[in-house]
Structure formats: C-alpha cells, structure tokens
XYZ file of C-alpha atoms in Angstrom:
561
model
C 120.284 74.205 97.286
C 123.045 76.736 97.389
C 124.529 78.968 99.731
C 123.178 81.938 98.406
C 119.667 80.159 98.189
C 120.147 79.113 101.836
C 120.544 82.587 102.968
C 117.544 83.935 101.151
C 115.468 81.391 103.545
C 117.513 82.126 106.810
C 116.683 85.582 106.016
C 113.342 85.581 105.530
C 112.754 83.544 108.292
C 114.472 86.404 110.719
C 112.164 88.745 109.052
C 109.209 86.464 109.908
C 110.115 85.785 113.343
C 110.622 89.492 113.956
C 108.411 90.822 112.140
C 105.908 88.898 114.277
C 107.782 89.759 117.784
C 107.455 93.557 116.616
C 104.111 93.381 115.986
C 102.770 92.015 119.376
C 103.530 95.551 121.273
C 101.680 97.718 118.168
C 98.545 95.120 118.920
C 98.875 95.001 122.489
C 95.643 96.377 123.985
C 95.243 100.276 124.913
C 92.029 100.296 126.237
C 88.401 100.362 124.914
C 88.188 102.206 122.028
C 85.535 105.403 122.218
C 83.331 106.778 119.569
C 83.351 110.556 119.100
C 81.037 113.227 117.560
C 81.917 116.856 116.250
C 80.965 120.029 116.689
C 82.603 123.710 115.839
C 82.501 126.229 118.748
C 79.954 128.857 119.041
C 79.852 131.890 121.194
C 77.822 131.088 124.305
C 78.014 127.097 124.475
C 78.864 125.561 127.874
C 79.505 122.215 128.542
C 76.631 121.250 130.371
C 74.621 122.690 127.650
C 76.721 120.435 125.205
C 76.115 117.197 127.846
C 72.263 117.767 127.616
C 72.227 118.808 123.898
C 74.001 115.547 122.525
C 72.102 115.581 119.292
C 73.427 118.911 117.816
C 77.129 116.521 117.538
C 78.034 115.378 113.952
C 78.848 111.686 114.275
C 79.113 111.001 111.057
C 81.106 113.606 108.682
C 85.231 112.538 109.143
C 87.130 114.825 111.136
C 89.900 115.928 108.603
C 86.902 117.037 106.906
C 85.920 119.921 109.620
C 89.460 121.833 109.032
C 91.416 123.315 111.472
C 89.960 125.559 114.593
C 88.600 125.710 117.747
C 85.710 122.241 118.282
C 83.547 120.363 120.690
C 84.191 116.604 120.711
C 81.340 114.164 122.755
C 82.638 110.552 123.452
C 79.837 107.798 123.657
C 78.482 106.846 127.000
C 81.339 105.546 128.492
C 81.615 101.563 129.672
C 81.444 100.561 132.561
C 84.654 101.004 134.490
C 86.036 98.188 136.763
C 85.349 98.418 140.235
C 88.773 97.858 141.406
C 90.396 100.515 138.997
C 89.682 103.640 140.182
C 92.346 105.271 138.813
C 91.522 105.084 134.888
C 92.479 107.131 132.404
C 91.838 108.406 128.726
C 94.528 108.098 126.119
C 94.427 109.820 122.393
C 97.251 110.265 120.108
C 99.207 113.393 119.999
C 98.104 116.061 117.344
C 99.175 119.303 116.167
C 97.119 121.485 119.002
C 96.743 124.813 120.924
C 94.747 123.681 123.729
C 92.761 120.808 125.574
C 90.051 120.763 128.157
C 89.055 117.477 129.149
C 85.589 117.349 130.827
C 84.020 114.562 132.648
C 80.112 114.053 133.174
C 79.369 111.835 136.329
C 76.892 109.639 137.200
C 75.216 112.218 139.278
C 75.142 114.956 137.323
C 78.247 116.355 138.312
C 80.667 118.135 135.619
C 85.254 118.064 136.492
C 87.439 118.913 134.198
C 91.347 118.756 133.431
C 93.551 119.381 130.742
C 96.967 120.844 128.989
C 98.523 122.999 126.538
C 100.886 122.543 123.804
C 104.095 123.973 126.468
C 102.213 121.483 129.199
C 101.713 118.634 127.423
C 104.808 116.903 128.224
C 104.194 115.867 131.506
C 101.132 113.716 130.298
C 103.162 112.183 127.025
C 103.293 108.630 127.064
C 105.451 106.305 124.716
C 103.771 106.056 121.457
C 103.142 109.839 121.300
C 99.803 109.589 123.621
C 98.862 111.686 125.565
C 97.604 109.821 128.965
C 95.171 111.985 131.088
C 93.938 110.920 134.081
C 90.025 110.889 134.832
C 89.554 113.436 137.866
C 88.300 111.414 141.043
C 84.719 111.145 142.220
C 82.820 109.296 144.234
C 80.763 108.070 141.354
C 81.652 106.396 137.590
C 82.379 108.677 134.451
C 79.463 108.760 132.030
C 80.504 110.501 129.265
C 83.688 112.705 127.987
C 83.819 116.262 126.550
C 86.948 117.937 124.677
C 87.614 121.172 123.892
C 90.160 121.685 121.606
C 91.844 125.151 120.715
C 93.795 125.905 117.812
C 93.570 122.301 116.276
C 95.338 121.956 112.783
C 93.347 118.834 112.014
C 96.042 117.278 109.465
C 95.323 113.718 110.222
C 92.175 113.991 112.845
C 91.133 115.952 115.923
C 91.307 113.472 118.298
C 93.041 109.701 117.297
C 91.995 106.688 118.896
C 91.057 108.228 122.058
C 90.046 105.173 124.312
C 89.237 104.905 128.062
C 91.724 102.213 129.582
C 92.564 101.255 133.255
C 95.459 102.390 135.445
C 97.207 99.084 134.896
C 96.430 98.822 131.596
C 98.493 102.139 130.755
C 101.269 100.861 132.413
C 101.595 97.551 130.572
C 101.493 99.096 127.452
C 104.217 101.930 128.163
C 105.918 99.104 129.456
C 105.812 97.032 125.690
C 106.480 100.260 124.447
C 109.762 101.119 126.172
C 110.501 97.688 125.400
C 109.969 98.425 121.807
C 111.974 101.888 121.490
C 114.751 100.834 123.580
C 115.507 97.691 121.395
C 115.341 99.812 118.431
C 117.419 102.475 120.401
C 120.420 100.073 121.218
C 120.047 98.103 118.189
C 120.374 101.252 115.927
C 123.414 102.855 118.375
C 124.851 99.227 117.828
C 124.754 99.309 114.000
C 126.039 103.206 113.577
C 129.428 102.120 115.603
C 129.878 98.523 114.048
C 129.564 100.487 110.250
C 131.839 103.827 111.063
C 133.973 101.248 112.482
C 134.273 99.077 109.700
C 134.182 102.396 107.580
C 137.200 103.085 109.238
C 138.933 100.109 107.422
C 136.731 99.300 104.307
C 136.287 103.224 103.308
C 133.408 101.892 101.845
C 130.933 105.186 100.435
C 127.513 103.188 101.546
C 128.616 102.777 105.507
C 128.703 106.612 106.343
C 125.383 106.874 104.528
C 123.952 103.883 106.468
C 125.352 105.303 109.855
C 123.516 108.739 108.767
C 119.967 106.806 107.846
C 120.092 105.156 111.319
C 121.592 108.271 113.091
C 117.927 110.662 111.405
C 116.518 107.129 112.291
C 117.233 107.157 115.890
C 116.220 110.709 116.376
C 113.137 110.281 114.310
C 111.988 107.145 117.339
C 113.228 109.542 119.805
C 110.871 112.593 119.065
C 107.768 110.170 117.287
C 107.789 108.140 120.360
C 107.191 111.012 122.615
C 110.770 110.018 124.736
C 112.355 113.144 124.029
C 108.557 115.103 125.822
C 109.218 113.069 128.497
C 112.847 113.890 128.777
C 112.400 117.503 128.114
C 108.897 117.990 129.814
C 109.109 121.509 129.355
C 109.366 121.431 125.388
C 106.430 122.220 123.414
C 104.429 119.790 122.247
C 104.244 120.956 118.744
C 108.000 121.826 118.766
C 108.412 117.957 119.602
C 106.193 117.533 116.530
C 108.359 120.103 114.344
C 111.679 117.951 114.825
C 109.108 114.797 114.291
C 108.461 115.803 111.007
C 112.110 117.122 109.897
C 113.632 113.725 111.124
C 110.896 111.722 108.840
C 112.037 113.933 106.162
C 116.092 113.552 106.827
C 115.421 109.262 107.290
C 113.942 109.473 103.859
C 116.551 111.645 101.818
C 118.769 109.328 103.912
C 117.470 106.086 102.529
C 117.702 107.308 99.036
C 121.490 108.437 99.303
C 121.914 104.686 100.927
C 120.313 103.321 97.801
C 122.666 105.396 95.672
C 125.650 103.965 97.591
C 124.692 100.909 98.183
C 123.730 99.268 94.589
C 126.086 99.529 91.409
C 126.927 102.507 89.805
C 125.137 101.225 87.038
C 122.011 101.351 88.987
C 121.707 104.889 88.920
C 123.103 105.794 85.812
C 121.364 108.687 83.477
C 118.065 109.859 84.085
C 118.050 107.928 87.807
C 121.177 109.919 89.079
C 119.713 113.336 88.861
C 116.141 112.555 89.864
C 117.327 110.549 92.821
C 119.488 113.941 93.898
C 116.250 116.076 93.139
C 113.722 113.797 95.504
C 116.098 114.381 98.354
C 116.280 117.861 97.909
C 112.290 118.268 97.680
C 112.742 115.653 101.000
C 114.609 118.270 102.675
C 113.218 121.193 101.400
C 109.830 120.436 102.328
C 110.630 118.696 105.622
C 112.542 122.137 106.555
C 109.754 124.122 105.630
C 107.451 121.788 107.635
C 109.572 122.864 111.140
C 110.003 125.997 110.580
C 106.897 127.221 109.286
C 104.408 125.409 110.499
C 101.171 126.274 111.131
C 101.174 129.147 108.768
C 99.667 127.428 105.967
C 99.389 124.249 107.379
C 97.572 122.415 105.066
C 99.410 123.432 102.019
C 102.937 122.441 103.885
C 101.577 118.960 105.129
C 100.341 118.518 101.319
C 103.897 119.368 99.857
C 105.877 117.126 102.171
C 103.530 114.369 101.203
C 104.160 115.077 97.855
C 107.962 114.678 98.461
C 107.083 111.402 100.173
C 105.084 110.362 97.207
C 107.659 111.054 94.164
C 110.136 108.918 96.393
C 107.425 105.949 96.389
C 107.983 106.401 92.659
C 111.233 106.410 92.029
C 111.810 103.458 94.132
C 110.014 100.596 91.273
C 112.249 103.044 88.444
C 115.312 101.809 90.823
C 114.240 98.291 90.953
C 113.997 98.087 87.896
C 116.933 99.232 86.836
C 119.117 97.134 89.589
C 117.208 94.094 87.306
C 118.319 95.451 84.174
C 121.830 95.473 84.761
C 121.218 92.095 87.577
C 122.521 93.775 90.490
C 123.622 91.691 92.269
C 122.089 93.493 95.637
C 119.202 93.653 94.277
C 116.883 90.578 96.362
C 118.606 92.070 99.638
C 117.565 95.219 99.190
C 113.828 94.610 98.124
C 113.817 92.091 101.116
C 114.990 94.479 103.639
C 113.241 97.586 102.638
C 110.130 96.152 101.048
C 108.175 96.543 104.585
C 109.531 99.823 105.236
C 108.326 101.056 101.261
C 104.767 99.705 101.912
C 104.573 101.358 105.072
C 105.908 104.514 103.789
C 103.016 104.274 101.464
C 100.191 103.622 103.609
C 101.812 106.800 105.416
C 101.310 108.548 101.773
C 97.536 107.289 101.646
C 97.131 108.568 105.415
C 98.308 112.400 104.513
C 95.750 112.705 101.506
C 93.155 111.635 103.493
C 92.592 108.016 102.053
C 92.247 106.103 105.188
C 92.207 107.187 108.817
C 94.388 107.449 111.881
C 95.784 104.130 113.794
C 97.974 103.618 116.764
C 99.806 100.634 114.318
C 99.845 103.209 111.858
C 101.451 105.622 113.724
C 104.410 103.226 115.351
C 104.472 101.504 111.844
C 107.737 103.394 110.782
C 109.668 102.703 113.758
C 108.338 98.873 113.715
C 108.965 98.886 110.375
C 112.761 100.011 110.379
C 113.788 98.043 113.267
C 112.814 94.949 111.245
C 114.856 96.938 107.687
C 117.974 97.560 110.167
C 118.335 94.201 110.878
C 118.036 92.985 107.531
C 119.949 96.058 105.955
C 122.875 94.944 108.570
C 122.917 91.373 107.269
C 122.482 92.886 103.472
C 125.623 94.991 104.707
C 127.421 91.905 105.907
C 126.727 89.709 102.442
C 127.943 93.854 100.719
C 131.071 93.918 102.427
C 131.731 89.664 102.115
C 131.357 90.700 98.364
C 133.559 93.406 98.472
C 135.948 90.517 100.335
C 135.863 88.488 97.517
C 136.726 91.078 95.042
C 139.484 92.008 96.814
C 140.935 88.734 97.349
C 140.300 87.954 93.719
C 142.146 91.300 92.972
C 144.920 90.634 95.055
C 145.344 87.180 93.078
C 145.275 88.633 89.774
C 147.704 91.500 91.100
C 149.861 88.967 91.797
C 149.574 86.734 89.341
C 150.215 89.911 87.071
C 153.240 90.684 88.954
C 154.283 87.429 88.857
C 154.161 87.677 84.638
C 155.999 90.573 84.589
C 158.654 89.386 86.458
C 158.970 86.154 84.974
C 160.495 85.082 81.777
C 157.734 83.475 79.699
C 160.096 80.731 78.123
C 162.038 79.086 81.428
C 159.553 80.549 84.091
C 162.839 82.527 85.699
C 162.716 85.957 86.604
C 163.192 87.925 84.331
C 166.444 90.507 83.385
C 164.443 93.689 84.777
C 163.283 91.533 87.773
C 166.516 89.769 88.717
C 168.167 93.371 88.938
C 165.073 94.648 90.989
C 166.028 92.469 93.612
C 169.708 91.615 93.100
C 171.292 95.717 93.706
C 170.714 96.357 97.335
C 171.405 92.898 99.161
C 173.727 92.995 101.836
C 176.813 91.192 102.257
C 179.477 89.964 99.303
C 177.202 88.200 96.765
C 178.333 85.500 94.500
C 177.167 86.138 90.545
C 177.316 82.592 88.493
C 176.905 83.467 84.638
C 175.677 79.710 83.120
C 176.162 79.645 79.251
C 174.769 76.547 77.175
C 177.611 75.353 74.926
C 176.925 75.629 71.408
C 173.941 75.989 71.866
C 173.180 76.979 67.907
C 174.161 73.418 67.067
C 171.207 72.418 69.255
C 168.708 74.434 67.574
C 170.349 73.253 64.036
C 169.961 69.946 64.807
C 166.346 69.404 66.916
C 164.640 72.916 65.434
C 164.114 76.199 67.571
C 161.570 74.459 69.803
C 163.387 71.314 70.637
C 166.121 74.174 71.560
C 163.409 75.921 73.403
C 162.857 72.940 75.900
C 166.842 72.430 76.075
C 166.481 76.054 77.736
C 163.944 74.758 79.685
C 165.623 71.859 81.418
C 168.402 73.520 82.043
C 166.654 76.285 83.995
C 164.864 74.059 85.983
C 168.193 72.023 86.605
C 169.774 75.688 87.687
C 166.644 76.773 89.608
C 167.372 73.047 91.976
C 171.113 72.974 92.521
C 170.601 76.368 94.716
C 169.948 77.438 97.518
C 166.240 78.581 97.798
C 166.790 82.012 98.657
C 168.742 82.341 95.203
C 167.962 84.071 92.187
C 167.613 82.522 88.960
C 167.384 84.165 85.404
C 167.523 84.340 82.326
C 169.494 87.376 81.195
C 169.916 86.349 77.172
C 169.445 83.901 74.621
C 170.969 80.971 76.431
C 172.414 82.929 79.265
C 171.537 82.730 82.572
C 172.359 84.073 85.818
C 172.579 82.916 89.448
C 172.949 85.253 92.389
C 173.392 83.601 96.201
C 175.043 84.718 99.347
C 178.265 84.430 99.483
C 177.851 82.300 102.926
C 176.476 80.046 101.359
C 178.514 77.270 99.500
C 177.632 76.365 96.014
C 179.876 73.976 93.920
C 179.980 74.966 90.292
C 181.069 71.286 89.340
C 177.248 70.372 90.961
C 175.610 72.228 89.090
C 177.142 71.183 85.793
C 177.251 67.712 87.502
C 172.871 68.501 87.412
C 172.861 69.755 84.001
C 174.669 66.828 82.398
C 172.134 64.583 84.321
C 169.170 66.009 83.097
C 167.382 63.876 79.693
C 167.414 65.977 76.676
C 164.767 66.032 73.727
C 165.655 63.625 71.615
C 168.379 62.044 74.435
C 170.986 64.713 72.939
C 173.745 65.678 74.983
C 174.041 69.039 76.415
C 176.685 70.914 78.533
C 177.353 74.439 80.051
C 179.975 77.147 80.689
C 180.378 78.753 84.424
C 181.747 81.883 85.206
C 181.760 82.928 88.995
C 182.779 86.415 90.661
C 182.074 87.557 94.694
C 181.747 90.619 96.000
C 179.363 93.558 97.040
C 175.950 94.388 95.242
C 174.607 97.767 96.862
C 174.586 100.029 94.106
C 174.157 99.225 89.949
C 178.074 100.003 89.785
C 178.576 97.125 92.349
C 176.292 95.221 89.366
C 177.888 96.038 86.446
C 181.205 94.919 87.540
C 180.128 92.141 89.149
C 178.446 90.974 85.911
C 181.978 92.061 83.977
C 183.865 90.209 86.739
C 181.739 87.053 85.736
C 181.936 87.208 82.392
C 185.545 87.167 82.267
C 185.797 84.030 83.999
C 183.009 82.409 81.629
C 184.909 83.279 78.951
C 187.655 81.696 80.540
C 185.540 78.952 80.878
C 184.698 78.437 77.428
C 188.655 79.096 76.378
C 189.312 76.534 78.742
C 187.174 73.462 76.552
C 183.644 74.263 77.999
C 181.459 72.126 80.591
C 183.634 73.539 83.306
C 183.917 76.323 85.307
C 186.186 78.957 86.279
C 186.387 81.573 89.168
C 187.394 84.897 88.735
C 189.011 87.078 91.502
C 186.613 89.051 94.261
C 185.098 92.169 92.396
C 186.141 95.410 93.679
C 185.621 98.543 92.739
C 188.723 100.695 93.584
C 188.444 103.237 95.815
C-alpha cells in the first residue's frame, strides 16, 4: 500500500474516532422528553380554564403549521419527579419569540407561574441555545405545564424539545456542552494562528480564506451556542439570534471562497467561476437581510436564506465533478473533510422547508459537524502545503539545473564565455588569467573527424578542470581555447598542467599538446578584463612562437594610471 493510500486510512480513522467522541455530548441525555398540544389565543382564556379544558388543545396538526402569533401550549401530565430532586427544571430550545409565561399546575390544584422576555432571556440561556427555567417550588409535585407564548415567529416550531429534566441532570449536560464549545473554541483559535502564520511565509491565497471560514466559524459557535447570552446577559435574545443567522450565512460564503482557493484553478474554470461568486453574494445578501430585517416578513426572509443555502448544496456535486474531470489532485481530501459538514448543511435545508422537525442533534449538528471538517481541513491543509513543498523543491531543481545549462558549455561541461565573465570581473585581489590553446588542433580534426576532435576537447577540459585549484574557473572561451582564472595566492605550475594534458589517453592513442599563456593582475572592472585577457594572449602567442607545449608568462597587467 502506498503512502498516499496509508493516509487515506489514518484519516478516516481520525474522522471515525472523532466523529464518535463528538457525538456522545449531542446524545447525552437532557431530560424526559414532553409531548405538547396547540392552541391560538382567544380573548378571555385563563389558564386554569385552559388546565380544566385540555381537550380544546390540537395535538396533532405540526406547529410550523399554526404560523406565527400569540398561542397556548399544554405539556402531557408530567412524570413523576424524583424525590430527591426538588429542584427540576424545564428546558426547550431557543426560538425567535416576544414573550414566555411558564405556568405550573400542582398536585393540589394550585396554579405558579414564571417566565422571560426576549431582553430577559439571557439569564436563563444555557449552552446549546436552551433556555433552562426552573419549576417554581411547592410543597407538592408538578402535574402538568402551560406556555404562553407572545409574538412567536414559528420558523422551525413553537416550542423544541421542551423536556422536564432534574437539577443535576442540567448541569451534566452544560457541563458536556462547555466541553464541546470550548474544544471547538481553542481548536479553531489554534488553526486561524497556525494558517496566518504560515500565510505569513507561504503567501498561499487558500490560508487567509481558511483563517476567515474558521474566524465566521468561531463566532457562528459563539452566538448558536448561546455563550455570547450568557456573556452579555443583557442582549436580546433575538438580537443573539440575528448575529446567529448572519454568521451561518458568512461560514457558508466562507466555505465556498475556501473551495475556490483551495482546489486548482482549473476547478473553477467557466461557468463554475461566476456562479460560485454569485452563491456567495445571495449567501450574504440574504443572511444580511435576515439580521437586519427580521421579523418584518419573516417567513419570506427565512425562505430566501434557505434558498441561498440550497443553490450552494448544488453547486457543490457541479464542483466535484469538475475537480474529477481535470483529477484534482485535492479532490478525496476535500470530499472527506467536508462531506459531513455538506450532509448536515442539507438536513439543515430539509429542516427550513419544513421537511422534518426540530432536534437538539440537529441544532448542534453544524458546530459538531465543523469541529470534525477543521480537523480534517487542517490535515488536508498540511498534505496542500507538503504539495506546494514539493513543487517548490522540484522548481528550485529545475531552476537550477536551467541555470546550470546556461552557464555551461554544452561540449566540455565548462562554464561558459558569458558565465566565466559573470563571475570572473569583480573578484578581489590580483588574479592570474591562463589562456590554454590545443596545438594544431585542425590536424586533429583532419585526421580522427570533427567528433574524435570533439572528445580531444573534452579530455583536455577535464584534464584543465583537475590541475586547479577548486575555487578556479574553467572555460571554454573559443574553438579550442580555454581559459583559467585562480587567485593569484594560490600557486599553479603551468608545466603541471601541460605535464596533465600530455598524460591524458587520446581517441585513437593520438598525441596531443597545448599552448599556455599566463598574465596577473587586478579584475574589478571589464577594463581590468580586457587587458588581462590581451596581457595573456601575448604570452600564448609567445608560447606558440616559442615551439608549442610550453608556456610562457607575461608581465603583471596594469592599466596605467
């Protein structure tokens, strides 16, 4: 199995593990679930009426069906409570309200009540968005449960999952809960610093838009999870619920503009690029108008932001797709790390047109959800930038290897003229210039043919390239001429080197010799080269007057002042 194979499996094993770990708070019991009926409010009703009159309730019709408004809502008869708790209490999950009177039917007839407002209903928000009310104390057990509710919107439900659970109970569960939200919390605070950071040095475009999906992210847990109500007890309830909804909206747009960042360009080529750009805008749009309109035509709102939800459920197979087409090769992270998050998304959809009801899993699923995409998106980010590693590395080899060609001489391997100038003008100190000439070199190519003279050039260059020093330069400035540039400190012999070339086996076990011409002196400036190189040549010329397969020195080069 390969590495990449191997990686797949480590990584869906994480998800397994956590997925598993995340799920135990969602399931974690809340208390005993209560049945409700319905009714509107009429003029003149009174709760005790309502106790005694149970059978005018509707118990059957679903709530989102009843509209928004002022209702009556009847629990069951309640069970029996534990006779150490006497402290119990009655959760239900946050909605969209004006008012709510709680009242409580005793054993013996009597009637309490308690309740909140939208502006008060921060000092009973638990984690989870619930609100936790306490049952007023009497000397005798509950029986049965009466809301009032004022100004409902009724998007999703008038009351969700209310259910009667004990003192303890409450607290073990905010417990999990805090638990839950503060992993996320510190796990999402942890990833937004460890991608600007490596922003910072990558410049990659997908980190800021990762750090800005967990940043809507991290505000979306804190105002869905009813922290920021309990932080802020004095903010209203349905303001909380305003900068719920815009966050939602902002993690979604956010998650698309990842997407677009994260996979190939080729991904979202054509049709893709546009549409992806419009989605996010309806996102926004909608989400905006959510906030700041809300509840003027409630119903109409909740139904357009849905909609936005729903074209980005979409788009996302057209994406997928595409990443296939051109065999991204992001592609299986992706679709591991956000498949959970898309099928929640969409059983979010199905919730907001009414095709399933409320749930407290349903309602923490996006949070759950994410925490298990942010760790996976943060390994998918790892394998991205271990990619992006790769291609650099591999660029930074064939930069050099293309370098490399353009400074070398294709023949000998030496640098070439343009090359051996590059880094000859400029190096400090008196420099000594050797200008090696192959003696008649034309009878050579007349007698073995152009490419037994072609290896000739090649032996010599490597016998050159190993009599000196290794800091030296070595080229090959002409047909058979070649140069060799060395400190001046440094002590060559010109008889070696010829010494080297004479010992070197020709093709063909021919004999071949060379010319030397030496000159020292300064190499700062292209004048400095120039008659250095004349300097040089003189002396190889002298060389070759002088028989050839020797060399000569010609005075230090100076240019006169």
């Amino acid at each position: 199995m390969d590495r990449l194979a191997w990686l797949r499996w480590t990584i869906g094993a994480l998800a397994l593990m956590l997925g598993l770990s995340l799920a135990f708070p969602v399931t974690a019991t809340t208390g005993t679930p209560l049945s409700v009926c319905i009714r509107p409010v009429l003029a003149g009703q009174t709760p005790a009426a309502l106790f005694a009159q149970p059978a005018g309730f509707d118990c059957t019709t679903a709530q989102t069906k009843f509209g928004g408004g002022d209702f009556w809502i009847l629990s069951q008869r309640l069970p029996a409570i534990a006779a150490g708790d006497h402290d119990p209490t009655v959760r239900i999950g946050s909605t969209w309200v004006h008012r709510v009177t709680l009242y409580v039917l005793y054993a013996d007839g009597s009637i309490r009540r308690s309740g909140f407002t939208s502006r008060t209903a921060g000092r009973l928000l638990g984690l989870g968005a619930v609100i936790v009310q306490p049952v007023p104390r009497h000397d005798v057990a509950p029986v049965r449960l009466l809301w009032h509710l004022e100004g409902a919107a009724n998007l999703r439900g008038l009351i969700l999952g209310p259910a009667l659970a004990a003192h303890a109970q409450s607290d073990t569960t905010e417990i999990l809960l805090a638990a839950l939200y503060g992993a996320f919390g510190g796990m999402a605070i942890a990833l937004i610093v460890y991608n600007f950071a490596l922003w910072g040095a990558l410049r990659q475009a997908f980190q800021p838009a990762y750090c800005l999906l967990v940043l809507c992210l991290l505000a979306y847990a804190l105002t869905s999870s009813g922290a920021l109500g309990q932080m802020l007890p004095m903010l209203d309830n349905n303001d909380r619920q305003r900068f719920n909804a815009l966050f939602l909206a902002a993690s979604a747009a956010a998650a698309l503009l990842f997407a677009r960042t994260f996979f190939e360009r080729a991904v979202f080529s054509g049709w893709l690029r546009p549409a992806s750009t419009v989605v996010m805008a309806a996102l926004m749009t909608t989400g905006l108008a959510w906030a700041a309109l809300a509840p003027w035509q409630f119903h109409l709102l909740d139904r357009l932001l849905a909609g936005a939800y729903l074209a980005l459920l979409v788009l996302i197979p057209a994406v997928l797709i595409q990443a296939w087409r051109v065999r991204s090769n992001f592609l299986w992270l992706f679709a591991l790390a956000w498949g959970v998050p898309i099928a929640v998304a969409a059983l979010r959809v199905a919730n907001a047109f009414d095709l399933f009801g409320w749930s407290l899993w349903l309602d923490n699923s996006t949070i759950l959800s994410m925490a298990l995409e942010s760790m996976l998106s943060s390994m998918a980010i790892a394998y991205r930038i271990r990619l992006l590693s790769v291609e650099r590395d591999t660029a930074r080899a064939q930069e050099i290897a293309a370098r490399l060609l353009a400074d070398t001489e294709p023949l000998t391997g030496l640098l070439n003229r343009r090359a051996f100038l590059n880094r000859a003008i400029g190096r400090p100190g008196d420099q000594v210039l050797m200008i090696a000439d192959v003696d008649h070199f034309k009878r050579v190519n007349d007698l073995i043919g152009h490419d037994g003279g072609d290896e000739v050039l090649r032996v010599v260059a490597r016998a050159l390239h190993n009599s000196v020093p290794p800091d030296s330069l070595v080229a090959r400035i002409g047909g058979e001429e070649f140069a060799i540039l060395f400190d001046a400190t440094n002590a060559v012999d010109p008889a070696a080197v010829l010494e080297r070339v004479r010992g070197q086996r020709m093709p063909f076990d021919i004999v071949v010799t060379a010319s030397i011409g030496t000159c020292t002196g300064p190499l700062m400036h292209e004048t400095d080269w120039k008659h250095l190189y004349h300097c040089a040549d003189r002396a190889l010329f002298a060389a070759k007057a002088a028989g050839r397969d020797c060399a000569r020195a010609a005075p230090t080069a100076r240019i006169a002042a």
